[in-house]
Amino acid sequence: MQHHQIDIISLGCSKNLVDSERLMRQLELVGWHCVPDAAKPTGEMAIINTCGFIGDAKEESINTILQFVERKKQGKLNKLYVMGCLSERYLHDLEAEIPEVDGFYGKFNYFDIVEEVTGDRVQATGYKRQDTGFERKLTTPKHYAYVKISEGCNRMCSYCAIPLITGRHTSRPVDEILNEVRWLVEQGVREFNIIAQDLSSYGLDLDGHQHRLAELIDQMAQIKGVEWIRLHYAYPTDFPYDILPVMAKHPNVCKYLDIALQHCTDHMLTLMRRHISAAEQDALIERIRREVPGICLRTTLMVGHPGETEEDFATLKQWISKVRFDRMGAFAYSDEEGTYANQHYKDDIPEAVKQARLEELMAIQQGISAELLAQKIGKVVRVIIDRKEGDYYIGRTEQDSPEVDCEVIISSSKPLTKGRFYNVTITKTEEFDLYAIC
């Protein structure tokens, strides 16, 4: 057991990862050595940042907690703390069910862990809570980082538990975010993945109560050292159209937008409480593609929501074949307690049907992805290098977000530097990967 070492396990999304990184920074200020997501944890203490989004994520969080409880029983761990979305939502249940955990913290009070684990060291180190707002210990490769610009969501879609966990949408002030980006540039970050539960609502709760995403990204793009800005999780209803000219104008704002659409029939969009019609959604996609030529659109779709008929699903399949998203993820409906769907609909579609629909949808997308990527053969693209594996360098284009999108496998006769940009020529493609020479 390593003394003064804390293992930090971050589950779920990149928004969670930012919270873990902020906590690690605070712990290191008082002399702890933090190890993120170790394959073999050896610290005397562990903190698990949980996800509570859907059934699978909750199950992974519970299983991870129980694994560390076992380590504690074996004497390999002195203290175990749990934080994040799962404990924000199920605090009292977890305290009753898993008493071996030394403390449960939610989504917003997790800095209290620092005082809890520091004990006498508060006096010894003169620790004062230093909520710098954004300084953190980066766990990503040092050339890219995630920047969380808001928390929470007001949308209240039928199936989604996130507003129940994170509360109302709260935007961070523009100046604070820009200062964070400047600080990250000083740390060597070149690529900025902008994240929020709902980018489209950014600014509506700040002074003036208006969309401010375009203003924020326009100013961010002008900061020296910012090479790529990529936008994640826009919402289609009340979309901030003024972001499109900003994307088109700035070469360092990636031609990439992650916008979850969920479905395509009026019947399903109404049941899901998306507050948008199929025609409005199609017009939105058409306008985005018109105003930002060559944009890469990533979306997420849902199958098996209560009330989804065979006809709805058939229309969804035709629609994705017609729209041809560059990137698409999908998941099966998960009945989450407390949501509108859980309280007002019956989860009436068998699990086997949900899974079959999911597989069918992803098979269609696999074909679309293969065709779209094949069009890149012979083209020169700009990539950032993430790492080296064997004889190859692994990079990404501006249309590829870390962890979720395609990678470019590059052979080069000269050494390439991690975190640098290079122009490479695409030589061949597979369903979800590109091969290139430099």
Tab-separated table of C-alpha atoms in Angstrom:
chain	number	residue	atom	x	y	z
A	1	MET	CA	0.000	0.000	0.000
A	2	GLN	CA	1.410	3.369	-1.053
A	3	HIS	CA	1.145	5.958	1.723
A	4	HIS	CA	-0.129	9.423	0.837
A	5	GLN	CA	-1.422	8.057	-2.465
A	6	ILE	CA	-5.049	8.394	-3.502
A	7	ASP	CA	-6.468	6.425	-6.402
A	8	ILE	CA	-9.076	8.446	-8.302
A	9	ILE	CA	-11.452	6.443	-10.486
A	10	SER	CA	-13.534	8.557	-12.852
A	11	LEU	CA	-16.522	6.849	-14.456
A	12	GLY	CA	-18.953	8.156	-17.062
A	13	CYS	CA	-18.559	11.241	-19.188
A	14	SER	CA	-15.885	13.851	-19.751
A	15	LYS	CA	-17.890	16.285	-17.581
A	16	ASN	CA	-17.171	13.950	-14.650
A	17	LEU	CA	-13.526	13.819	-15.643
A	18	VAL	CA	-13.235	17.613	-15.275
A	19	ASP	CA	-14.627	17.357	-11.716
A	20	SER	CA	-12.117	14.612	-10.881
A	21	GLU	CA	-9.271	16.718	-12.270
A	22	ARG	CA	-10.298	19.728	-10.168
A	23	LEU	CA	-10.461	17.580	-7.025
A	24	MET	CA	-7.020	16.087	-7.749
A	25	ARG	CA	-5.530	19.565	-7.999
A	26	GLN	CA	-6.883	20.406	-4.516
A	27	LEU	CA	-5.619	17.143	-3.028
A	28	GLU	CA	-2.144	17.636	-4.485
A	29	LEU	CA	-1.990	21.123	-2.945
A	30	VAL	CA	-2.036	19.416	0.472
A	31	GLY	CA	0.560	16.822	-0.364
A	32	TRP	CA	-1.399	13.827	-1.621
A	33	HIS	CA	-0.161	11.946	-4.664
A	34	CYS	CA	-3.153	11.296	-6.931
A	35	VAL	CA	-3.175	8.442	-9.427
A	36	PRO	CA	-6.027	8.563	-11.958
A	37	ASP	CA	-7.695	5.352	-13.165
A	38	ALA	CA	-4.827	3.017	-12.297
A	39	ALA	CA	-5.044	-0.488	-13.780
A	40	LYS	CA	-3.839	-1.822	-10.411
A	41	PRO	CA	-4.741	0.584	-7.595
A	42	THR	CA	-2.222	0.629	-4.723
A	43	GLY	CA	-3.129	3.784	-2.784
A	44	GLU	CA	-4.098	3.871	0.871
A	45	MET	CA	-7.226	5.734	-0.130
A	46	ALA	CA	-9.601	5.715	-3.119
A	47	ILE	CA	-12.202	8.127	-4.464
A	48	ILE	CA	-14.723	6.914	-7.053
A	49	ASN	CA	-16.480	9.529	-9.184
A	50	THR	CA	-19.687	7.793	-10.262
A	51	CYS	CA	-22.090	8.043	-13.186
A	52	GLY	CA	-25.850	7.669	-12.723
A	53	PHE	CA	-27.126	8.329	-16.235
A	54	ILE	CA	-28.643	5.003	-17.334
A	55	GLY	CA	-28.892	1.448	-16.017
A	56	ASP	CA	-25.572	0.223	-17.450
A	57	ALA	CA	-23.691	3.221	-16.047
A	58	LYS	CA	-25.242	2.800	-12.599
A	59	GLU	CA	-24.346	-0.883	-12.632
A	60	GLU	CA	-20.731	-0.112	-13.538
A	61	SER	CA	-20.547	2.450	-10.721
A	62	ILE	CA	-21.965	0.020	-8.136
A	63	ASN	CA	-19.665	-2.791	-9.272
A	64	THR	CA	-16.636	-0.509	-9.046
A	65	ILE	CA	-17.581	0.575	-5.521
A	66	LEU	CA	-18.005	-3.062	-4.470
A	67	GLN	CA	-14.588	-3.988	-5.893
A	68	PHE	CA	-12.982	-1.318	-3.717
A	69	VAL	CA	-15.067	-2.379	-0.698
A	70	GLU	CA	-13.507	-5.820	-1.178
A	71	ARG	CA	-10.007	-4.281	-1.214
A	72	LYS	CA	-10.861	-2.489	2.020
A	73	LYS	CA	-12.029	-5.735	3.643
A	74	GLN	CA	-8.732	-7.341	2.620
A	75	GLY	CA	-6.808	-4.560	4.384
A	76	LYS	CA	-5.459	-3.123	1.129
A	77	LEU	CA	-7.324	0.157	1.513
A	78	ASN	CA	-7.753	2.452	4.515
A	79	LYS	CA	-10.473	4.788	3.278
A	80	LEU	CA	-13.005	4.782	0.450
A	81	TYR	CA	-15.013	7.783	-0.731
A	82	VAL	CA	-17.691	8.013	-3.413
A	83	MET	CA	-18.797	11.157	-5.267
A	84	GLY	CA	-20.597	12.220	-8.416
A	85	CYS	CA	-23.929	11.631	-10.108
A	86	LEU	CA	-24.901	8.298	-8.549
A	87	SER	CA	-24.391	9.490	-4.978
A	88	GLU	CA	-26.015	12.847	-5.763
A	89	ARG	CA	-29.156	10.956	-6.729
A	90	TYR	CA	-29.166	7.946	-4.386
A	91	LEU	CA	-27.248	9.255	-1.359
A	92	HIS	CA	-29.396	7.725	1.408
A	93	ASP	CA	-29.901	4.417	-0.401
A	94	LEU	CA	-26.161	4.038	-0.916
A	95	GLU	CA	-25.336	4.949	2.686
A	96	ALA	CA	-27.740	2.242	3.864
A	97	GLU	CA	-26.694	-0.396	1.303
A	98	ILE	CA	-22.894	0.063	1.337
A	99	PRO	CA	-21.890	1.147	4.881
A	100	GLU	CA	-18.239	0.216	4.207
A	101	VAL	CA	-17.831	3.481	2.248
A	102	ASP	CA	-16.351	6.186	4.512
A	103	GLY	CA	-18.212	9.039	2.889
A	104	PHE	CA	-20.608	9.756	0.048
A	105	TYR	CA	-20.484	13.096	-1.728
A	106	GLY	CA	-22.609	14.409	-4.564
A	107	LYS	CA	-22.017	16.408	-7.695
A	108	PHE	CA	-21.467	19.783	-6.048
A	109	ASN	CA	-20.016	19.264	-2.562
A	110	TYR	CA	-17.104	17.028	-3.543
A	111	PHE	CA	-14.473	19.582	-2.500
A	112	ASP	CA	-15.491	18.718	1.088
A	113	ILE	CA	-13.547	15.473	0.560
A	114	VAL	CA	-10.320	17.508	0.752
A	115	GLU	CA	-11.026	18.559	4.350
A	116	GLU	CA	-12.217	15.041	5.167
A	117	VAL	CA	-9.061	13.276	3.960
A	118	THR	CA	-6.618	15.966	5.022
A	119	GLY	CA	-7.302	15.852	8.754
A	120	ASP	CA	-4.329	17.140	10.726
A	121	ARG	CA	-2.587	18.158	7.560
A	122	VAL	CA	-4.858	21.192	7.261
A	123	GLN	CA	-2.813	22.820	10.033
A	124	ALA	CA	0.493	21.323	8.926
A	125	THR	CA	0.194	22.546	5.351
A	126	GLY	CA	-1.769	25.701	6.051
A	127	TYR	CA	-4.362	24.393	3.595
A	128	LYS	CA	-7.142	26.758	2.738
A	129	ARG	CA	-9.751	25.692	0.261
A	130	GLN	CA	-8.472	27.076	-3.019
A	131	ASP	CA	-11.391	26.968	-5.358
A	132	THR	CA	-9.633	28.554	-8.299
A	133	GLY	CA	-12.654	27.769	-10.422
A	134	PHE	CA	-10.704	25.951	-13.061
A	135	GLU	CA	-7.141	24.915	-12.146
A	136	ARG	CA	-6.847	21.162	-12.220
A	137	LYS	CA	-4.532	18.211	-12.701
A	138	LEU	CA	-4.895	17.183	-16.335
A	139	THR	CA	-5.318	13.449	-16.854
A	140	THR	CA	-5.712	13.676	-20.633
A	141	PRO	CA	-2.620	13.747	-22.891
A	142	LYS	CA	-1.269	17.237	-22.291
A	143	HIS	CA	-2.141	18.549	-25.773
A	144	TYR	CA	-5.907	18.320	-25.289
A	145	ALA	CA	-8.387	19.059	-22.526
A	146	TYR	CA	-12.094	19.273	-21.847
A	147	VAL	CA	-13.625	22.618	-20.906
A	148	LYS	CA	-16.990	22.483	-19.131
A	149	ILE	CA	-18.915	25.695	-19.776
A	150	SER	CA	-22.157	24.917	-17.917
A	151	GLU	CA	-23.760	22.421	-15.590
A	152	GLY	CA	-27.287	21.043	-15.455
A	153	CYS	CA	-30.190	21.099	-17.900
A	154	ASN	CA	-33.676	22.639	-18.084
A	155	ARG	CA	-34.987	20.564	-20.987
A	156	MET	CA	-36.752	17.757	-19.100
A	157	CYS	CA	-36.855	15.211	-21.928
A	158	SER	CA	-39.101	12.299	-21.027
A	159	TYR	CA	-36.368	9.664	-20.598
A	160	CYS	CA	-33.537	11.664	-19.036
A	161	ALA	CA	-32.552	11.653	-15.365
A	162	ILE	CA	-29.825	14.272	-15.735
A	163	PRO	CA	-31.938	17.275	-14.653
A	164	LEU	CA	-32.919	15.242	-11.562
A	165	ILE	CA	-29.214	14.781	-10.773
A	166	THR	CA	-27.586	18.050	-11.793
A	167	GLY	CA	-30.471	20.481	-11.408
A	168	ARG	CA	-31.166	23.617	-13.421
A	169	HIS	CA	-28.900	24.792	-16.222
A	170	THR	CA	-26.146	27.065	-14.892
A	171	SER	CA	-23.690	28.794	-17.230
A	172	ARG	CA	-20.190	29.696	-16.110
A	173	PRO	CA	-19.202	33.345	-16.691
A	174	VAL	CA	-17.519	34.062	-20.052
A	175	ASP	CA	-14.424	35.637	-18.461
A	176	GLU	CA	-13.829	32.683	-16.145
A	177	ILE	CA	-13.948	30.241	-19.069
A	178	LEU	CA	-11.587	32.372	-21.166
A	179	ASN	CA	-9.161	32.569	-18.230
A	180	GLU	CA	-9.295	28.797	-17.936
A	181	VAL	CA	-8.477	28.436	-21.638
A	182	ARG	CA	-5.498	30.819	-21.253
A	183	TRP	CA	-4.290	28.786	-18.266
A	184	LEU	CA	-4.645	25.555	-20.242
A	185	VAL	CA	-2.646	27.053	-23.135
A	186	GLU	CA	0.136	27.740	-20.604
A	187	GLN	CA	0.012	24.042	-19.623
A	188	GLY	CA	0.622	23.079	-23.276
A	189	VAL	CA	-2.971	22.366	-24.328
A	190	ARG	CA	-3.680	22.986	-28.011
A	191	GLU	CA	-7.051	21.289	-28.504
A	192	PHE	CA	-10.113	22.334	-26.507
A	193	ASN	CA	-13.170	20.096	-26.366
A	194	ILE	CA	-16.013	22.297	-25.166
A	195	ILE	CA	-18.563	20.301	-23.175
A	196	ALA	CA	-21.894	20.887	-21.456
A	197	GLN	CA	-25.120	19.010	-20.963
A	198	ASP	CA	-26.703	21.623	-23.222
A	199	LEU	CA	-24.447	23.991	-25.184
A	200	SER	CA	-27.470	25.560	-26.868
A	201	SER	CA	-28.661	27.167	-23.607
A	202	TYR	CA	-25.276	28.669	-22.735
A	203	GLY	CA	-25.723	32.263	-21.545
A	204	LEU	CA	-29.506	32.248	-21.146
A	205	ASP	CA	-29.146	32.409	-17.345
A	206	LEU	CA	-26.379	35.058	-17.377
A	207	ASP	CA	-26.894	38.856	-17.495
A	208	GLY	CA	-28.913	39.753	-20.556
A	209	HIS	CA	-30.546	36.293	-20.715
A	210	GLN	CA	-29.455	35.633	-24.284
A	211	HIS	CA	-27.527	33.015	-26.233
A	212	ARG	CA	-23.812	33.645	-25.643
A	213	LEU	CA	-22.186	30.546	-27.123
A	214	ALA	CA	-21.178	32.392	-30.310
A	215	GLU	CA	-19.633	35.260	-28.332
A	216	LEU	CA	-17.730	32.826	-26.089
A	217	ILE	CA	-16.330	30.735	-28.957
A	218	ASP	CA	-15.495	33.810	-31.037
A	219	GLN	CA	-13.386	35.194	-28.176
A	220	MET	CA	-11.858	31.800	-27.403
A	221	ALA	CA	-10.770	31.366	-31.029
A	222	GLN	CA	-8.759	34.582	-30.773
A	223	ILE	CA	-6.623	33.385	-27.833
A	224	LYS	CA	-3.061	32.737	-28.991
A	225	GLY	CA	-2.166	29.044	-28.806
A	226	VAL	CA	-5.712	27.738	-29.277
A	227	GLU	CA	-5.378	25.447	-32.292
A	228	TRP	CA	-8.652	23.495	-32.214
A	229	ILE	CA	-12.015	24.120	-30.545
A	230	ARG	CA	-14.613	21.368	-30.790
A	231	LEU	CA	-18.249	21.623	-29.654
A	232	HIS	CA	-20.060	18.833	-27.803
A	233	TYR	CA	-23.700	18.319	-26.938
A	234	ALA	CA	-25.761	21.026	-28.559
A	235	TYR	CA	-29.530	20.718	-28.270
A	236	PRO	CA	-31.697	21.081	-31.401
A	237	THR	CA	-34.568	23.084	-29.888
A	238	ASP	CA	-33.882	26.845	-29.669
A	239	PHE	CA	-30.520	26.265	-31.367
A	240	PRO	CA	-28.126	29.276	-31.258
A	241	TYR	CA	-27.774	29.856	-35.014
A	242	ASP	CA	-25.250	32.663	-34.497
A	243	ILE	CA	-22.628	30.005	-33.675
A	244	LEU	CA	-22.598	28.900	-37.340
A	245	PRO	CA	-20.884	32.004	-38.829
A	246	VAL	CA	-18.310	31.771	-36.009
A	247	MET	CA	-17.570	28.151	-36.952
A	248	ALA	CA	-17.341	29.070	-40.632
A	249	LYS	CA	-15.095	32.097	-39.997
A	250	HIS	CA	-12.428	30.745	-37.621
A	251	PRO	CA	-10.076	28.071	-38.987
A	252	ASN	CA	-9.334	26.907	-35.414
A	253	VAL	CA	-13.017	26.194	-34.639
A	254	CYS	CA	-13.378	22.606	-35.824
A	255	LYS	CA	-16.021	21.951	-38.425
A	256	TYR	CA	-17.635	19.539	-35.993
A	257	LEU	CA	-20.840	19.558	-33.996
A	258	ASP	CA	-22.142	16.949	-31.588
A	259	ILE	CA	-25.935	17.383	-31.449
A	260	ALA	CA	-28.128	14.637	-29.987
A	261	LEU	CA	-31.361	14.324	-32.011
A	262	GLN	CA	-32.757	11.078	-30.497
A	263	HIS	CA	-35.445	10.398	-33.145
A	264	CYS	CA	-37.030	11.649	-36.351
A	265	THR	CA	-40.815	11.120	-36.278
A	266	ASP	CA	-43.246	13.679	-34.869
A	267	HIS	CA	-44.863	10.873	-32.878
A	268	MET	CA	-41.617	9.978	-31.075
A	269	LEU	CA	-40.289	13.533	-30.722
A	270	THR	CA	-43.561	14.434	-28.979
A	271	LEU	CA	-43.490	11.391	-26.671
A	272	MET	CA	-39.857	12.192	-25.848
A	273	ARG	CA	-40.822	15.824	-25.051
A	274	ARG	CA	-38.189	17.227	-27.392
A	275	HIS	CA	-40.238	20.344	-28.294
A	276	ILE	CA	-39.261	20.172	-31.956
A	277	SER	CA	-40.973	18.735	-35.040
A	278	ALA	CA	-39.408	16.398	-37.579
A	279	ALA	CA	-39.594	19.159	-40.224
A	280	GLU	CA	-37.883	21.681	-37.912
A	281	GLN	CA	-35.162	19.155	-37.135
A	282	ASP	CA	-34.531	18.485	-40.834
A	283	ALA	CA	-34.404	22.238	-41.523
A	284	LEU	CA	-31.855	22.641	-38.714
A	285	ILE	CA	-29.557	19.954	-40.183
A	286	GLU	CA	-29.876	21.481	-43.653
A	287	ARG	CA	-29.033	24.977	-42.375
A	288	ILE	CA	-26.030	23.800	-40.342
A	289	ARG	CA	-24.613	22.021	-43.400
A	290	ARG	CA	-25.310	25.017	-45.638
A	291	GLU	CA	-23.720	27.618	-43.356
A	292	VAL	CA	-20.704	25.480	-42.365
A	293	PRO	CA	-19.712	23.590	-45.537
A	294	GLY	CA	-17.946	20.301	-44.850
A	295	ILE	CA	-19.098	20.149	-41.232
A	296	CYS	CA	-18.907	16.794	-39.458
A	297	LEU	CA	-22.193	16.090	-37.673
A	298	ARG	CA	-22.258	13.645	-34.776
A	299	THR	CA	-25.579	12.623	-33.274
A	300	THR	CA	-27.035	10.210	-30.759
A	301	LEU	CA	-30.290	8.341	-31.302
A	302	MET	CA	-32.513	6.304	-29.020
A	303	VAL	CA	-34.464	3.130	-29.808
A	304	GLY	CA	-37.079	1.352	-27.750
A	305	HIS	CA	-38.549	4.408	-26.022
A	306	PRO	CA	-42.106	3.610	-24.843
A	307	GLY	CA	-44.511	3.954	-27.743
A	308	GLU	CA	-41.939	3.448	-30.516
A	309	THR	CA	-43.815	1.468	-33.186
A	310	GLU	CA	-42.359	-0.673	-35.950
A	311	GLU	CA	-43.373	2.151	-38.284
A	312	ASP	CA	-41.452	4.733	-36.199
A	313	PHE	CA	-38.378	2.520	-36.283
A	314	ALA	CA	-38.668	1.887	-40.038
A	315	THR	CA	-38.867	5.656	-40.601
A	316	LEU	CA	-35.812	6.159	-38.376
A	317	LYS	CA	-33.801	3.684	-40.472
A	318	GLN	CA	-34.829	5.413	-43.723
A	319	TRP	CA	-34.011	8.790	-42.212
A	320	ILE	CA	-30.446	7.950	-41.140
A	321	SER	CA	-29.846	6.396	-44.580
A	322	LYS	CA	-30.968	9.688	-46.148
A	323	VAL	CA	-29.331	12.190	-43.750
A	324	ARG	CA	-26.030	10.251	-43.569
A	325	PHE	CA	-24.497	11.492	-40.322
A	326	ASP	CA	-20.700	11.471	-40.247
A	327	ARG	CA	-20.780	10.040	-36.739
A	328	MET	CA	-23.646	8.394	-34.916
A	329	GLY	CA	-24.082	6.715	-31.568
A	330	ALA	CA	-27.255	5.042	-30.347
A	331	PHE	CA	-28.572	3.474	-27.186
A	332	ALA	CA	-31.618	1.532	-26.060
A	333	TYR	CA	-34.148	3.196	-23.780
A	334	SER	CA	-33.481	2.647	-20.093
A	335	ASP	CA	-36.398	3.199	-17.699
A	336	GLU	CA	-35.083	5.671	-15.111
A	337	GLU	CA	-37.065	6.252	-11.939
A	338	GLY	CA	-38.407	9.739	-11.453
A	339	THR	CA	-38.352	10.647	-15.143
A	340	TYR	CA	-41.488	11.679	-17.025
A	341	ALA	CA	-41.408	8.456	-19.056
A	342	ASN	CA	-41.067	6.357	-15.918
A	343	GLN	CA	-44.070	8.066	-14.330
A	344	HIS	CA	-46.353	8.413	-17.360
A	345	TYR	CA	-45.481	5.634	-19.831
A	346	LYS	CA	-45.191	1.873	-19.640
A	347	ASP	CA	-41.764	0.462	-20.561
A	348	ASP	CA	-43.535	-1.853	-22.989
A	349	ILE	CA	-40.916	-2.764	-25.587
A	350	PRO	CA	-39.122	-6.040	-24.752
A	351	GLU	CA	-35.389	-5.797	-24.078
A	352	ALA	CA	-34.658	-8.194	-26.965
A	353	VAL	CA	-36.533	-5.905	-29.389
A	354	LYS	CA	-34.643	-2.857	-28.104
A	355	GLN	CA	-31.308	-4.590	-28.604
A	356	ALA	CA	-32.258	-5.866	-32.073
A	357	ARG	CA	-33.259	-2.341	-33.137
A	358	LEU	CA	-30.040	-0.931	-31.723
A	359	GLU	CA	-27.925	-3.445	-33.640
A	360	GLU	CA	-29.843	-2.838	-36.852
A	361	LEU	CA	-29.398	0.919	-36.578
A	362	MET	CA	-25.662	0.660	-35.891
A	363	ALA	CA	-25.210	-1.765	-38.807
A	364	ILE	CA	-26.704	0.816	-41.184
A	365	GLN	CA	-24.422	3.502	-39.725
A	366	GLN	CA	-21.396	1.241	-40.125
A	367	GLY	CA	-22.062	1.111	-43.860
A	368	ILE	CA	-22.563	4.880	-44.068
A	369	SER	CA	-19.376	5.521	-42.090
A	370	ALA	CA	-17.374	3.190	-44.361
A	371	GLU	CA	-18.642	5.003	-47.483
A	372	LEU	CA	-17.998	8.498	-46.099
A	373	LEU	CA	-14.493	7.609	-44.941
A	374	ALA	CA	-13.652	5.960	-48.279
A	375	GLN	CA	-14.238	9.350	-49.935
A	376	LYS	CA	-11.190	10.659	-48.051
A	377	ILE	CA	-8.701	8.322	-49.766
A	378	GLY	CA	-6.019	10.362	-51.519
A	379	LYS	CA	-6.882	13.528	-49.571
A	380	VAL	CA	-4.403	15.469	-47.431
A	381	VAL	CA	-5.720	16.121	-43.924
A	382	ARG	CA	-4.341	17.864	-40.862
A	383	VAL	CA	-3.985	15.627	-37.831
A	384	ILE	CA	-2.875	15.960	-34.230
A	385	ILE	CA	-0.682	13.124	-32.941
A	386	ASP	CA	-1.989	11.449	-29.767
A	387	ARG	CA	0.496	8.601	-29.270
A	388	LYS	CA	2.758	6.015	-30.857
A	389	GLU	CA	1.856	2.304	-31.025
A	390	GLY	CA	4.521	-0.023	-32.369
A	391	ASP	CA	5.677	1.325	-35.729
A	392	TYR	CA	2.659	3.589	-36.163
A	393	TYR	CA	1.607	7.002	-34.937
A	394	ILE	CA	-2.036	7.455	-33.932
A	395	GLY	CA	-3.637	10.791	-34.694
A	396	ARG	CA	-7.010	12.449	-35.221
A	397	THR	CA	-8.456	14.930	-37.695
A	398	GLU	CA	-10.525	17.961	-36.647
A	399	GLN	CA	-13.580	15.752	-37.271
A	400	ASP	CA	-12.539	13.246	-34.622
A	401	SER	CA	-13.098	13.813	-30.944
A	402	PRO	CA	-10.903	11.869	-28.487
A	403	GLU	CA	-12.176	8.484	-27.266
A	404	VAL	CA	-15.396	8.469	-29.323
A	405	ASP	CA	-14.498	8.999	-32.995
A	406	CYS	CA	-12.181	7.645	-35.680
A	407	GLU	CA	-8.407	7.554	-35.426
A	408	VAL	CA	-5.797	7.948	-38.135
A	409	ILE	CA	-3.096	5.259	-38.180
A	410	ILE	CA	-0.013	6.878	-39.675
A	411	SER	CA	3.219	5.429	-40.999
A	412	SER	CA	6.016	7.950	-41.228
A	413	SER	CA	9.663	7.722	-42.272
A	414	LYS	CA	10.513	10.615	-39.929
A	415	PRO	CA	9.783	10.861	-36.203
A	416	LEU	CA	6.556	12.705	-35.321
A	417	THR	CA	5.991	14.552	-32.051
A	418	LYS	CA	3.043	13.855	-29.784
A	419	GLY	CA	0.726	16.849	-29.551
A	420	ARG	CA	1.949	18.414	-32.792
A	421	PHE	CA	-0.007	18.901	-36.010
A	422	TYR	CA	0.987	17.348	-39.341
A	423	ASN	CA	-0.464	17.079	-42.819
A	424	VAL	CA	-0.888	13.442	-43.837
A	425	THR	CA	-2.235	11.691	-46.929
A	426	ILE	CA	-5.041	9.161	-46.459
A	427	THR	CA	-4.125	5.885	-48.163
A	428	LYS	CA	-6.934	3.530	-47.101
A	429	THR	CA	-9.923	3.376	-44.787
A	430	GLU	CA	-11.865	0.882	-42.735
A	431	GLU	CA	-15.327	1.250	-41.191
A	432	PHE	CA	-14.196	3.500	-38.370
A	433	ASP	CA	-10.486	4.164	-38.997
A	434	LEU	CA	-8.233	5.887	-41.515
A	435	TYR	CA	-4.718	4.940	-42.620
A	436	ALA	CA	-2.232	7.572	-43.754
A	437	ILE	CA	1.364	8.337	-44.643
A	438	CYS	CA	3.316	11.367	-43.555
